[in-house]
Coordinates of N, CA and C in Angstrom, one line a residue:
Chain A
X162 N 15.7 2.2 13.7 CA 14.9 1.0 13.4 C 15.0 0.7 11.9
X163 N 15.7 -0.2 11.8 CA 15.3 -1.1 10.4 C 13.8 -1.3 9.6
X164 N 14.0 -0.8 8.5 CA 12.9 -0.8 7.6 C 12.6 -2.1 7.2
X165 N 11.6 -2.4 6.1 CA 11.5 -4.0 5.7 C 12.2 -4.2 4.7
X166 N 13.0 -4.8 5.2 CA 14.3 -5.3 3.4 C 13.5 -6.1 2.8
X167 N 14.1 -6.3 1.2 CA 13.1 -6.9 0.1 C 14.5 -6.7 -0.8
X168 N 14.6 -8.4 -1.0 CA 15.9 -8.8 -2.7 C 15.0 -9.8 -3.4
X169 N 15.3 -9.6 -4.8 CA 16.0 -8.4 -5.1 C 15.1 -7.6 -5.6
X170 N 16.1 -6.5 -5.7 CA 15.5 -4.9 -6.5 C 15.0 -4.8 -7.4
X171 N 15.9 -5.9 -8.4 CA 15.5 -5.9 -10.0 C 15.3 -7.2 -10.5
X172 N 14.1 -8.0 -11.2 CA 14.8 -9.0 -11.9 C 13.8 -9.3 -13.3
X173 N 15.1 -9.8 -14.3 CA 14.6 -10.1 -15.5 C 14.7 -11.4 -15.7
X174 N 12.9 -11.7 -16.1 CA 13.2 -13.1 -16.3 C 12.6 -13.5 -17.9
X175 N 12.7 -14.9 -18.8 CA 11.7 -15.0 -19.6 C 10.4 -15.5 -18.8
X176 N 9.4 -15.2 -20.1 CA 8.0 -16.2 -19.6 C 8.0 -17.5 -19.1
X177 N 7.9 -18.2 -18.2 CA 7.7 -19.4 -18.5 C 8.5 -20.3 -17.4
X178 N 9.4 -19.0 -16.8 CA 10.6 -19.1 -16.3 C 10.2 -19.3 -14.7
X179 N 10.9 -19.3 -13.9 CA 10.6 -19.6 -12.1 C 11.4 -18.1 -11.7
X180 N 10.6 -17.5 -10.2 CA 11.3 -16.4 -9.9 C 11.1 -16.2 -8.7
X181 N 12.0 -16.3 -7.5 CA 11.1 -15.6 -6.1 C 11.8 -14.7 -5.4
X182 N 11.1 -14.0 -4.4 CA 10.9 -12.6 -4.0 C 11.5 -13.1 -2.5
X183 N 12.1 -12.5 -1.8 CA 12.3 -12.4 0.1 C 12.1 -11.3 0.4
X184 N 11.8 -11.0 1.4 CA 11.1 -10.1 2.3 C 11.6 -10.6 4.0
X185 N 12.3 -9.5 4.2 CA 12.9 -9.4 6.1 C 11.6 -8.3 6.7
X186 N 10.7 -8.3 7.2 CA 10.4 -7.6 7.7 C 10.1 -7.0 9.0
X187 N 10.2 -6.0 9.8 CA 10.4 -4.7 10.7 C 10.2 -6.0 11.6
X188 N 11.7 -6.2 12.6 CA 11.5 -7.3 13.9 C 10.4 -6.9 14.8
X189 N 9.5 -7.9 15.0 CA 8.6 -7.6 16.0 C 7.0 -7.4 15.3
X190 N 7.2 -7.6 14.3 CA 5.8 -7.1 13.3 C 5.5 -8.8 13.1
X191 N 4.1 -8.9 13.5 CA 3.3 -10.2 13.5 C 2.9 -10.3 12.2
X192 N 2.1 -9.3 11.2 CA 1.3 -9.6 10.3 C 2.5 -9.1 9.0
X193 N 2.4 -9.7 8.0 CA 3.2 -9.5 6.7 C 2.1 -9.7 5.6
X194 N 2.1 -8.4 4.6 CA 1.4 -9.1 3.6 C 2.6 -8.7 2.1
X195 N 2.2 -9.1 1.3 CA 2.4 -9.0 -0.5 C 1.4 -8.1 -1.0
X196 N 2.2 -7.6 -2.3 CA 1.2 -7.0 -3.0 C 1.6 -6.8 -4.3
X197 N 0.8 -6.8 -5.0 CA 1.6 -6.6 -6.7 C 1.1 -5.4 -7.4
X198 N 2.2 -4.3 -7.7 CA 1.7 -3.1 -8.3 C 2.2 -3.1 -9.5
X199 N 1.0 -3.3 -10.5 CA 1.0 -2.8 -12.0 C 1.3 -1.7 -12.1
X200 N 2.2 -1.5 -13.4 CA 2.2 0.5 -13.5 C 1.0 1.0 -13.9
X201 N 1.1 2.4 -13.0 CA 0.1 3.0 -13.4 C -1.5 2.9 -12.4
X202 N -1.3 1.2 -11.5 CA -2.4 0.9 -10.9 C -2.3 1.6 -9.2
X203 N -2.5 1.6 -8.4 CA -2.2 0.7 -7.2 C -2.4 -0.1 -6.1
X204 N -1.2 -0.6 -5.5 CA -0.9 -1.9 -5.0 C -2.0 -2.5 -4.9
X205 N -1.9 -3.9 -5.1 CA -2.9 -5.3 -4.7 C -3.0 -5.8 -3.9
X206 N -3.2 -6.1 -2.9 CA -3.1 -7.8 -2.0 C -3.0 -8.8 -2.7
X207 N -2.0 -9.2 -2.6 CA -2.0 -10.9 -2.8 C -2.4 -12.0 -1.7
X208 N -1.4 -11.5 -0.4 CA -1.4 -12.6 0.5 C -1.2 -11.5 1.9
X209 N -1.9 -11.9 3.1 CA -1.8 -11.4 4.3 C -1.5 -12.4 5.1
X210 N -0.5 -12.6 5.5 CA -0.2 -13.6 7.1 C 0.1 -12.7 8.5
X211 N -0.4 -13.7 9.6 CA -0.9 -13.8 10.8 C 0.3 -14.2 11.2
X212 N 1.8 -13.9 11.9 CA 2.9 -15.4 12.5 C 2.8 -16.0 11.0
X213 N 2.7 -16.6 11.0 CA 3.1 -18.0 10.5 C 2.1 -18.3 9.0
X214 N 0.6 -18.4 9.9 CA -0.7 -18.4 8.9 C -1.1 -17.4 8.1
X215 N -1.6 -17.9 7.3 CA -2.4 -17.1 6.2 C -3.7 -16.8 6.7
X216 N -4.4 -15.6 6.4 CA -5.0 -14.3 6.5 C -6.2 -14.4 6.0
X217 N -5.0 -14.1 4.9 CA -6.0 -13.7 3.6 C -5.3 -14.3 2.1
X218 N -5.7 -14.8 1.2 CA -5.2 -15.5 0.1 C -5.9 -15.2 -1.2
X219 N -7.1 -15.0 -1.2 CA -8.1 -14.8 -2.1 C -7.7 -13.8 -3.3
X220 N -6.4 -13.3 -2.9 CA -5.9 -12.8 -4.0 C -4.7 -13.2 -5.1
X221 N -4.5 -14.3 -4.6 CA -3.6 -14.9 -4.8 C -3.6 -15.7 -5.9
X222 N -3.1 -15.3 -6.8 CA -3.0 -16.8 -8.2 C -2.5 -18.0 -7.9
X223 N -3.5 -19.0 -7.4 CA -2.7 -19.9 -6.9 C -2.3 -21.0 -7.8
X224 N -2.5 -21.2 -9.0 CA -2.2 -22.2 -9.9 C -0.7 -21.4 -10.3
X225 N -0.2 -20.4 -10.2 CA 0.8 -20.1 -10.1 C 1.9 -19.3 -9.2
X226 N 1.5 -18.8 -8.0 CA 2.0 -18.1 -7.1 C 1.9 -18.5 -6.1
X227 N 2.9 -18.9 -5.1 CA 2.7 -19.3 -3.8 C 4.1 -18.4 -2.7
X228 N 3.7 -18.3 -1.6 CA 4.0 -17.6 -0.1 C 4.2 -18.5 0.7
X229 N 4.8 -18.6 1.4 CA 5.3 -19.0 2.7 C 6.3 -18.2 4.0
X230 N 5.8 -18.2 5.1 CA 6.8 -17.2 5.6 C 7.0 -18.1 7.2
X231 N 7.7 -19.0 7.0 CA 8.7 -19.6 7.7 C 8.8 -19.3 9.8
X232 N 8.3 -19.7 10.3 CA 9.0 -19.4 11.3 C 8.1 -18.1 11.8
X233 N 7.5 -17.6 11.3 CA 6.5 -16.2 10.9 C 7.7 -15.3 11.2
X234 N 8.7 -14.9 10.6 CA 9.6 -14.1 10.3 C 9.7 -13.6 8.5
X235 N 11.1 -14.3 7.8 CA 11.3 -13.8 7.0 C 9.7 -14.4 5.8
X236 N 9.6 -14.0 4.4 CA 8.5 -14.4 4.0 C 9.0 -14.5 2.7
X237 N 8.7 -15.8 1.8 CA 9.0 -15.7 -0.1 C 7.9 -15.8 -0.6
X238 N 7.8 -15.2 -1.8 CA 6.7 -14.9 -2.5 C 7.6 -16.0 -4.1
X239 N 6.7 -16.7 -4.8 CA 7.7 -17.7 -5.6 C 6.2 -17.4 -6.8
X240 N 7.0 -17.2 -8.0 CA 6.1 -17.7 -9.6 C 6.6 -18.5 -10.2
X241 N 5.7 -19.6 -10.4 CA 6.2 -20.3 -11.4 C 4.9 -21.0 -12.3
X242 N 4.8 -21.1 -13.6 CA 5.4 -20.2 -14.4 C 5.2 -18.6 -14.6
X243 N 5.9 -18.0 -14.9 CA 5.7 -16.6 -15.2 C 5.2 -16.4 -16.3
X244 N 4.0 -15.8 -16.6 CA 3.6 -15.1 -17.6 C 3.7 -13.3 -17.6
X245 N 3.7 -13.1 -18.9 CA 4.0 -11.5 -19.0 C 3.4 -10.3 -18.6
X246 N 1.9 -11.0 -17.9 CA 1.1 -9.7 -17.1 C 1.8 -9.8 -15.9
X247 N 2.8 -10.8 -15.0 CA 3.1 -10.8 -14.3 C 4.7 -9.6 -13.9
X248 N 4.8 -8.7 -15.0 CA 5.4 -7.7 -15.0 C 4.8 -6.7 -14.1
X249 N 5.5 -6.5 -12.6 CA 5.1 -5.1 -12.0 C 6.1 -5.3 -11.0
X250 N 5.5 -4.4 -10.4 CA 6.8 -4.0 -8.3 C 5.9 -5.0 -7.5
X251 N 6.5 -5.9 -6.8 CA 5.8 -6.5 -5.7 C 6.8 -6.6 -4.4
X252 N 5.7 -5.8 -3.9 CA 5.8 -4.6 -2.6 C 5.7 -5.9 -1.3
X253 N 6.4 -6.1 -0.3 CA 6.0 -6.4 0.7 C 5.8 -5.5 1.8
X254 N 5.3 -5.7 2.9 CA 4.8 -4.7 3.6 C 4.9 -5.7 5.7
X255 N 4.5 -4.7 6.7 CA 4.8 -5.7 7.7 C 3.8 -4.3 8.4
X256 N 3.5 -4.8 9.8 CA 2.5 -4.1 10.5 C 3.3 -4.9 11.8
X257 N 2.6 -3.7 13.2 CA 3.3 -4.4 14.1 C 1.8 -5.1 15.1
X258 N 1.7 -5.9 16.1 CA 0.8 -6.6 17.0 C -0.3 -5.8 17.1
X259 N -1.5 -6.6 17.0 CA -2.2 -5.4 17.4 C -3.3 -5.5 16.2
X260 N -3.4 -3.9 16.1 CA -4.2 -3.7 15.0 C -3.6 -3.7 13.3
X261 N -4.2 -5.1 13.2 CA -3.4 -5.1 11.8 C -4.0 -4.3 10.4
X262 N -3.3 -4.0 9.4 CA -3.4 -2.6 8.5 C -3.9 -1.6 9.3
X263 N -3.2 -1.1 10.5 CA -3.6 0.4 10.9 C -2.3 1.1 10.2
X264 N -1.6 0.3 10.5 CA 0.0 1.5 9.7 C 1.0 0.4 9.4
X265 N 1.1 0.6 8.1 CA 1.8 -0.8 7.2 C 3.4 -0.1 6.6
X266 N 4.1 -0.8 7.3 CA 5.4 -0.2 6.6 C 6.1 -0.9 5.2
X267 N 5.7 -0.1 4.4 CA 6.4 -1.0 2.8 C 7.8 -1.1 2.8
X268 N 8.4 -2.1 2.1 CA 9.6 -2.5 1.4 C 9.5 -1.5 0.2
X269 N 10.8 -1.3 -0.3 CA 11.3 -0.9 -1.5 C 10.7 -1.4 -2.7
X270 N 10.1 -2.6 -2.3 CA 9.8 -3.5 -3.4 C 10.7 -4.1 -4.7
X271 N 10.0 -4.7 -5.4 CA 11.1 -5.7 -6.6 C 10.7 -5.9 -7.5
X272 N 11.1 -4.9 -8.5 CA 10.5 -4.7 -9.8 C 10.7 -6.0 -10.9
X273 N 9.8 -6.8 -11.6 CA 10.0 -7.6 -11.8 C 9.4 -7.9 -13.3
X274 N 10.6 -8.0 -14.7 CA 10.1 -7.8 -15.9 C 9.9 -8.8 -16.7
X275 N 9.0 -9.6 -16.8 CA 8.9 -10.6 -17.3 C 9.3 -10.7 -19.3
X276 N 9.9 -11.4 -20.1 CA 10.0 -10.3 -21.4 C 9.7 -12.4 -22.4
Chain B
X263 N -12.8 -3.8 -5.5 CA -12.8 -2.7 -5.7 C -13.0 -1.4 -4.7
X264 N -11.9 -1.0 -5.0 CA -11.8 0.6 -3.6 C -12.8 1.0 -3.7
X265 N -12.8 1.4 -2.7 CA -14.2 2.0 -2.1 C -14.3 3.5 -1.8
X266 N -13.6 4.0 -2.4 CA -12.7 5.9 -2.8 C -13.0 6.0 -4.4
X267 N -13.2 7.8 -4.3 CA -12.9 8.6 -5.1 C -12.2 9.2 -5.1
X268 N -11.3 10.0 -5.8 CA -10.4 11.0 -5.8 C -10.1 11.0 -7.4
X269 N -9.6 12.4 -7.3 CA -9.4 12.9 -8.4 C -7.8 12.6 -8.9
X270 N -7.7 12.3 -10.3 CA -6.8 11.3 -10.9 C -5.2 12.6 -10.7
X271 N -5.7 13.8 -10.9 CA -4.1 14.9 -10.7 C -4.8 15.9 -10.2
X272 N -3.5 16.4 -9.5 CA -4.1 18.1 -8.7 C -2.0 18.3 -8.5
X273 N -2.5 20.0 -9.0 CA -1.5 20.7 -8.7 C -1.1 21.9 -7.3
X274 N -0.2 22.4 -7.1 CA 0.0 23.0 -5.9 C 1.1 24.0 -5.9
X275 N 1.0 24.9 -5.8 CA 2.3 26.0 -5.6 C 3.3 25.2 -3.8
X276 N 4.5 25.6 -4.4 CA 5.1 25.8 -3.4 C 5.3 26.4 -2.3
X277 N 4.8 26.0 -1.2 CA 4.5 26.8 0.2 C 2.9 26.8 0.3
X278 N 2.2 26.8 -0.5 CA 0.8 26.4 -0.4 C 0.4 25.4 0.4
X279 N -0.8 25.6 1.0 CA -1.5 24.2 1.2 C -1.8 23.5 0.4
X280 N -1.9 22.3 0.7 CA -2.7 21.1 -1.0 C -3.7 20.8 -0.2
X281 N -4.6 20.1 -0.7 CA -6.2 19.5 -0.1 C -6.4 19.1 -1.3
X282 N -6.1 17.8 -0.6 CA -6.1 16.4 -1.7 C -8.1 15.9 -1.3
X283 N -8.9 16.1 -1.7 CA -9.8 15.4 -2.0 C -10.4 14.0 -2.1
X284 N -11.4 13.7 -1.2 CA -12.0 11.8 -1.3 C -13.1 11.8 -0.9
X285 N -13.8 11.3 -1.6 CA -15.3 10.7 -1.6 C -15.2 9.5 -0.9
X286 N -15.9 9.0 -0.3 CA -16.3 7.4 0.4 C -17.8 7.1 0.7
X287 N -18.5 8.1 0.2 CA -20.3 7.9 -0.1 C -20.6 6.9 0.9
X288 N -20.1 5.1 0.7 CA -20.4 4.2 1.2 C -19.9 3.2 2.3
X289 N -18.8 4.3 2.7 CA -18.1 3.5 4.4 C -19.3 3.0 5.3
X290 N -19.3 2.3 6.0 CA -19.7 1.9 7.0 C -19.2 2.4 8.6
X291 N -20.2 2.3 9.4 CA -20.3 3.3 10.5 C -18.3 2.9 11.5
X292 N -18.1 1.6 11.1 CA -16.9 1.4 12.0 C -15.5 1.1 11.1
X293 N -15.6 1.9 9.6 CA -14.4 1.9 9.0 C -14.0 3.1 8.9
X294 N -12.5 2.7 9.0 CA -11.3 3.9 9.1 C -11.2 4.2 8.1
X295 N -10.6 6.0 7.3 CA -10.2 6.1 6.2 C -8.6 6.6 6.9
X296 N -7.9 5.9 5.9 CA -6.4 6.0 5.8 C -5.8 7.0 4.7
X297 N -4.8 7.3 4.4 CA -3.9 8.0 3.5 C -2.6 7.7 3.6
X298 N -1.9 7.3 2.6 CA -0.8 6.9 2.1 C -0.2 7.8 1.2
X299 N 0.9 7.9 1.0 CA 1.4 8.3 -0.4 C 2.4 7.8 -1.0
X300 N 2.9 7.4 -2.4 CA 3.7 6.9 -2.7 C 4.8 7.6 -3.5
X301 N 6.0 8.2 -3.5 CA 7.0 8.9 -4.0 C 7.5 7.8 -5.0
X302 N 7.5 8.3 -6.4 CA 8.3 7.7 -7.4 C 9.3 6.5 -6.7
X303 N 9.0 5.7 -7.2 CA 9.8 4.4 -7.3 C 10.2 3.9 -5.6
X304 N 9.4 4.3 -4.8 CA 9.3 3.9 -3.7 C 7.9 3.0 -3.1
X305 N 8.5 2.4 -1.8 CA 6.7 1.6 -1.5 C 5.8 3.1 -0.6
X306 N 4.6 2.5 -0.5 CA 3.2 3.5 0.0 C 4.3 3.8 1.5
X307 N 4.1 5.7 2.1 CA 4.3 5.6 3.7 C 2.8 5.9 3.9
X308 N 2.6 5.5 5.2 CA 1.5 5.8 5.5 C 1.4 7.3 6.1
X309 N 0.8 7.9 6.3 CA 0.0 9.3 6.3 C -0.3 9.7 7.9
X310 N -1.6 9.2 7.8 CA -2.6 9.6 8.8 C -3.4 8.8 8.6
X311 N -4.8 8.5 9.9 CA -6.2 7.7 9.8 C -6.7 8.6 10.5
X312 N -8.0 8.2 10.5 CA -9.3 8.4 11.6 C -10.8 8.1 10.8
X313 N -11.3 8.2 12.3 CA -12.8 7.4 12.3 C -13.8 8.7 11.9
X314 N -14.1 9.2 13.0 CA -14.7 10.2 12.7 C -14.5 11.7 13.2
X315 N -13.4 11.9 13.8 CA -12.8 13.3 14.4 C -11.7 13.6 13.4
X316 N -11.7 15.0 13.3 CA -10.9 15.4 12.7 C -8.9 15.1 13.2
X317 N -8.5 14.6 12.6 CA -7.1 14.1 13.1 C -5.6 15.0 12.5
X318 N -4.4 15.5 13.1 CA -3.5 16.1 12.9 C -2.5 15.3 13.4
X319 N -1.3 15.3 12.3 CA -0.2 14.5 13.3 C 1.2 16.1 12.3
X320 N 2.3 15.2 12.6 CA 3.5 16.3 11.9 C 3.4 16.1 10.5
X321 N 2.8 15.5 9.9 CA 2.8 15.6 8.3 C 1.7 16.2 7.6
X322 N 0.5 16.1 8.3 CA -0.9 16.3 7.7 C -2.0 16.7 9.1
X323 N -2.6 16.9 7.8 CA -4.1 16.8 8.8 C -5.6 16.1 8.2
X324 N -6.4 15.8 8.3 CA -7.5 15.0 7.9 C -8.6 15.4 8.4
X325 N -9.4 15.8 7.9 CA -10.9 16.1 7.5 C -11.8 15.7 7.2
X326 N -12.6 14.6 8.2 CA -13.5 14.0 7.4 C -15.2 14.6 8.1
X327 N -15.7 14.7 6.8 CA -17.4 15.1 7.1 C -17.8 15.1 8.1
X328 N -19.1 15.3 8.6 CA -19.8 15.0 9.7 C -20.6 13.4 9.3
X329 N -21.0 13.5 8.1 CA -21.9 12.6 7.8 C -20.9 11.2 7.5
X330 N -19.5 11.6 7.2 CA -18.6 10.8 7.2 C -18.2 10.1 5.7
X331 N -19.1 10.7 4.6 CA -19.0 10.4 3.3 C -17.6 11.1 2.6
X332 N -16.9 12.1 3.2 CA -15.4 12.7 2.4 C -15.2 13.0 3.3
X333 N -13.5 13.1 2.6 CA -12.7 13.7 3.9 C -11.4 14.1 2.5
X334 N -10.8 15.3 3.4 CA -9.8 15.9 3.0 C -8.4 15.7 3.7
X335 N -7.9 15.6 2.9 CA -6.1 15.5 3.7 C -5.4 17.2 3.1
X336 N -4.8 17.9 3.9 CA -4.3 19.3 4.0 C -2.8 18.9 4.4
X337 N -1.9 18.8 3.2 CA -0.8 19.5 3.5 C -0.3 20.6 3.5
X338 N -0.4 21.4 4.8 CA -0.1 22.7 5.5 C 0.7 23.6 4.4
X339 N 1.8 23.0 4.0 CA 3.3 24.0 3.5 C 3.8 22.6 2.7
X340 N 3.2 22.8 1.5 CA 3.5 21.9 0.4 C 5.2 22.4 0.2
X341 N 6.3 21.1 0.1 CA 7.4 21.4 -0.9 C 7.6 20.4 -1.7
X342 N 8.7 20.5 -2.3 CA 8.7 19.5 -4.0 C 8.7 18.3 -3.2
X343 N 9.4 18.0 -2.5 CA 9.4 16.7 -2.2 C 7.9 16.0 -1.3
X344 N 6.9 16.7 -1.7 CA 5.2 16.3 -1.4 C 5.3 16.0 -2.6
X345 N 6.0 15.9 -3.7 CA 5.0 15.4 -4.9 C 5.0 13.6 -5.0
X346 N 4.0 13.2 -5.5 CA 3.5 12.1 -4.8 C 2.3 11.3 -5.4
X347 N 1.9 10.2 -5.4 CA 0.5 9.6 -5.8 C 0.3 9.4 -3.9
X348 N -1.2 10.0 -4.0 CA -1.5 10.1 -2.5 C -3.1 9.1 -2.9
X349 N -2.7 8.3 -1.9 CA -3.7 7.2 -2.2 C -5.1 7.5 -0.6
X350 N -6.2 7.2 -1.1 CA -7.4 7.5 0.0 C -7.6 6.2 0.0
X351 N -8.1 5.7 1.5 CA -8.4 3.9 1.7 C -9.4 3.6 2.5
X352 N -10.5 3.2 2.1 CA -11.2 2.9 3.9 C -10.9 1.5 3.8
X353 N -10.3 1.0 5.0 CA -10.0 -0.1 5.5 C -11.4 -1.3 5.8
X354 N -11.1 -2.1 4.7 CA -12.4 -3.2 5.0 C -12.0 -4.4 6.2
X355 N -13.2 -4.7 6.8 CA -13.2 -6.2 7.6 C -12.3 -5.6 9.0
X356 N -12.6 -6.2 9.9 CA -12.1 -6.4 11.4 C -10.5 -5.4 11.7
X357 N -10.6 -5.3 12.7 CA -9.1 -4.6 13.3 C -7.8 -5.4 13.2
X358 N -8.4 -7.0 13.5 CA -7.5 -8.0 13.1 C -6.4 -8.1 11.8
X359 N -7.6 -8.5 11.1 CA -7.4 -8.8 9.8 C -7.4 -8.1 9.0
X360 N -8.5 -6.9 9.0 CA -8.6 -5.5 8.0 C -7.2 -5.8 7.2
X361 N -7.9 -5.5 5.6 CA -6.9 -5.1 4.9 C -7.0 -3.4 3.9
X362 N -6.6 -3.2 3.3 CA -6.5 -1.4 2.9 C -6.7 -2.4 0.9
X363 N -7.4 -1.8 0.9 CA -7.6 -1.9 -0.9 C -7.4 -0.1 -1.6
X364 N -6.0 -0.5 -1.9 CA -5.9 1.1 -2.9 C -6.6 0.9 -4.4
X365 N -6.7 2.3 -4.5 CA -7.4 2.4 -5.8 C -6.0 3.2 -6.6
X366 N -6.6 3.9 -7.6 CA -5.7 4.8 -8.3 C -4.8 6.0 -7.9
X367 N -5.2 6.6 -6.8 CA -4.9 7.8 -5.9 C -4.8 8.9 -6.8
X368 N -4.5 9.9 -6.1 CA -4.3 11.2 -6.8 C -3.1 11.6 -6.8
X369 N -2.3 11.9 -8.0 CA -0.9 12.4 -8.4 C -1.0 13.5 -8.0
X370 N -0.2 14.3 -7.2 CA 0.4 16.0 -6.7 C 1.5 16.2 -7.6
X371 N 1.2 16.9 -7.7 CA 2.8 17.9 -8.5 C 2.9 18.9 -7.3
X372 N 3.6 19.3 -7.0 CA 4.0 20.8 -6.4 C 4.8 21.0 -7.2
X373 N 4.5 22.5 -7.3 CA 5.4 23.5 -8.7 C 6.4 24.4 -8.0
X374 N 7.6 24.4 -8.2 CA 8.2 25.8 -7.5 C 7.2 27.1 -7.6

């Protein structure tokens, strides 16, 4: 079984700049969330979707960060503008029907260096 | 803010058990505690859960109180590749929706 792919791996951007995240997650998995891990912290919730819908959002910077996940399949995570605390790994994650956060399978995540 | 304690590092000989340590003083009667771990530069796997029986699968085992305030996760036969930020979670809000809020977790070393 396929894990949850997540491009890209690495990216360098300046401040100020636009940047977004994809996320394939485990076929068959209804709920997808985001999450942003500072070093040293860990992970956040950003955003949890339902299919299609949103969840949960209340973590979400929305004056600069926005999600969408299409079709309720693949999912983008987009900043624009970027500022420099927005340096960390942002981790997607997918759950299958059912009981959602009983057992959340992570992506590799996408380390992301704002400079 | 997590709703866990655990201790920020703990170490472990090789071949040892580990018993990684968690406080949760203030769960409520129908939340789960979870464990994750996260290996250098990888995302969280998940572990193990349970409510209030003690739970065993092939990676671990979990130990939580009677009163239900801590619980212990025992890796049986620690090897290097247990080392790890091992995160404790009780899962807030509904079965639906529940989401897992990590805190800082506890770093493992296993030592040869």
């Amino acid at each position: 079984e396929a894990g949850v792919a997540q491009s890209p791996r690495y990216k360098i951007i300046e401040k100020r700049q636009s940047v977004a995240f994809w996320c394939n997650p485990i076929s068959g998995h209804a709920t997808l969330y985001w999450y942003q891990q500072i070093l040293g912290q860990g992970p956040k919730l950003l955003i949890q979707f339902q299919n299609n819908g949103v969840v949960d959002d209340s973590q979400l910077p929305k004056d600069r960060f926005s999600a969408e996940r299409l079709k309720g399949v693949d999912s983008t995570l987009k900043i624009q503008p970027a500022k420099l605390e927005d340096s960390a790994v942002y981790l997607c994650a997918s759950s299958p029907p059912g009981l959602a956060g009983q057992e959340q399978y992570f992506g590799p995540g996408t380390r992301l260096t704002v400079t | 803010d997590a709703k866990t304690t655990q201790p920020p590092s703990m170490d472990c000989a090789e071949g040892r058990a580990a018993n990684l340590p968690c406080n949760h003083s203030t769960i409520s009667g129908n939340e789960y505690v979870y464990w994750y771990r996260q290996i250098h530069s990888q995302g969280p796997q998940y572990i193990i859960h349970g409510l209030k029986n003690n739970e065993t699968n092939e990676m671990a085992s979990l130990i939580i109180t009677e009163d239900r305030k801590s619980s212990t996760l025992i890796l049986p036969h620690a090897t290097l590749r247990d080392t790890a930020v091992y995160y404790c979670i009780v899962r807030v809000g509904s079965s639906n929706t529940g989401k897992l809020i990590f805190g800082q977790g506890t770093t493992l070393q296993v030592k040869p």
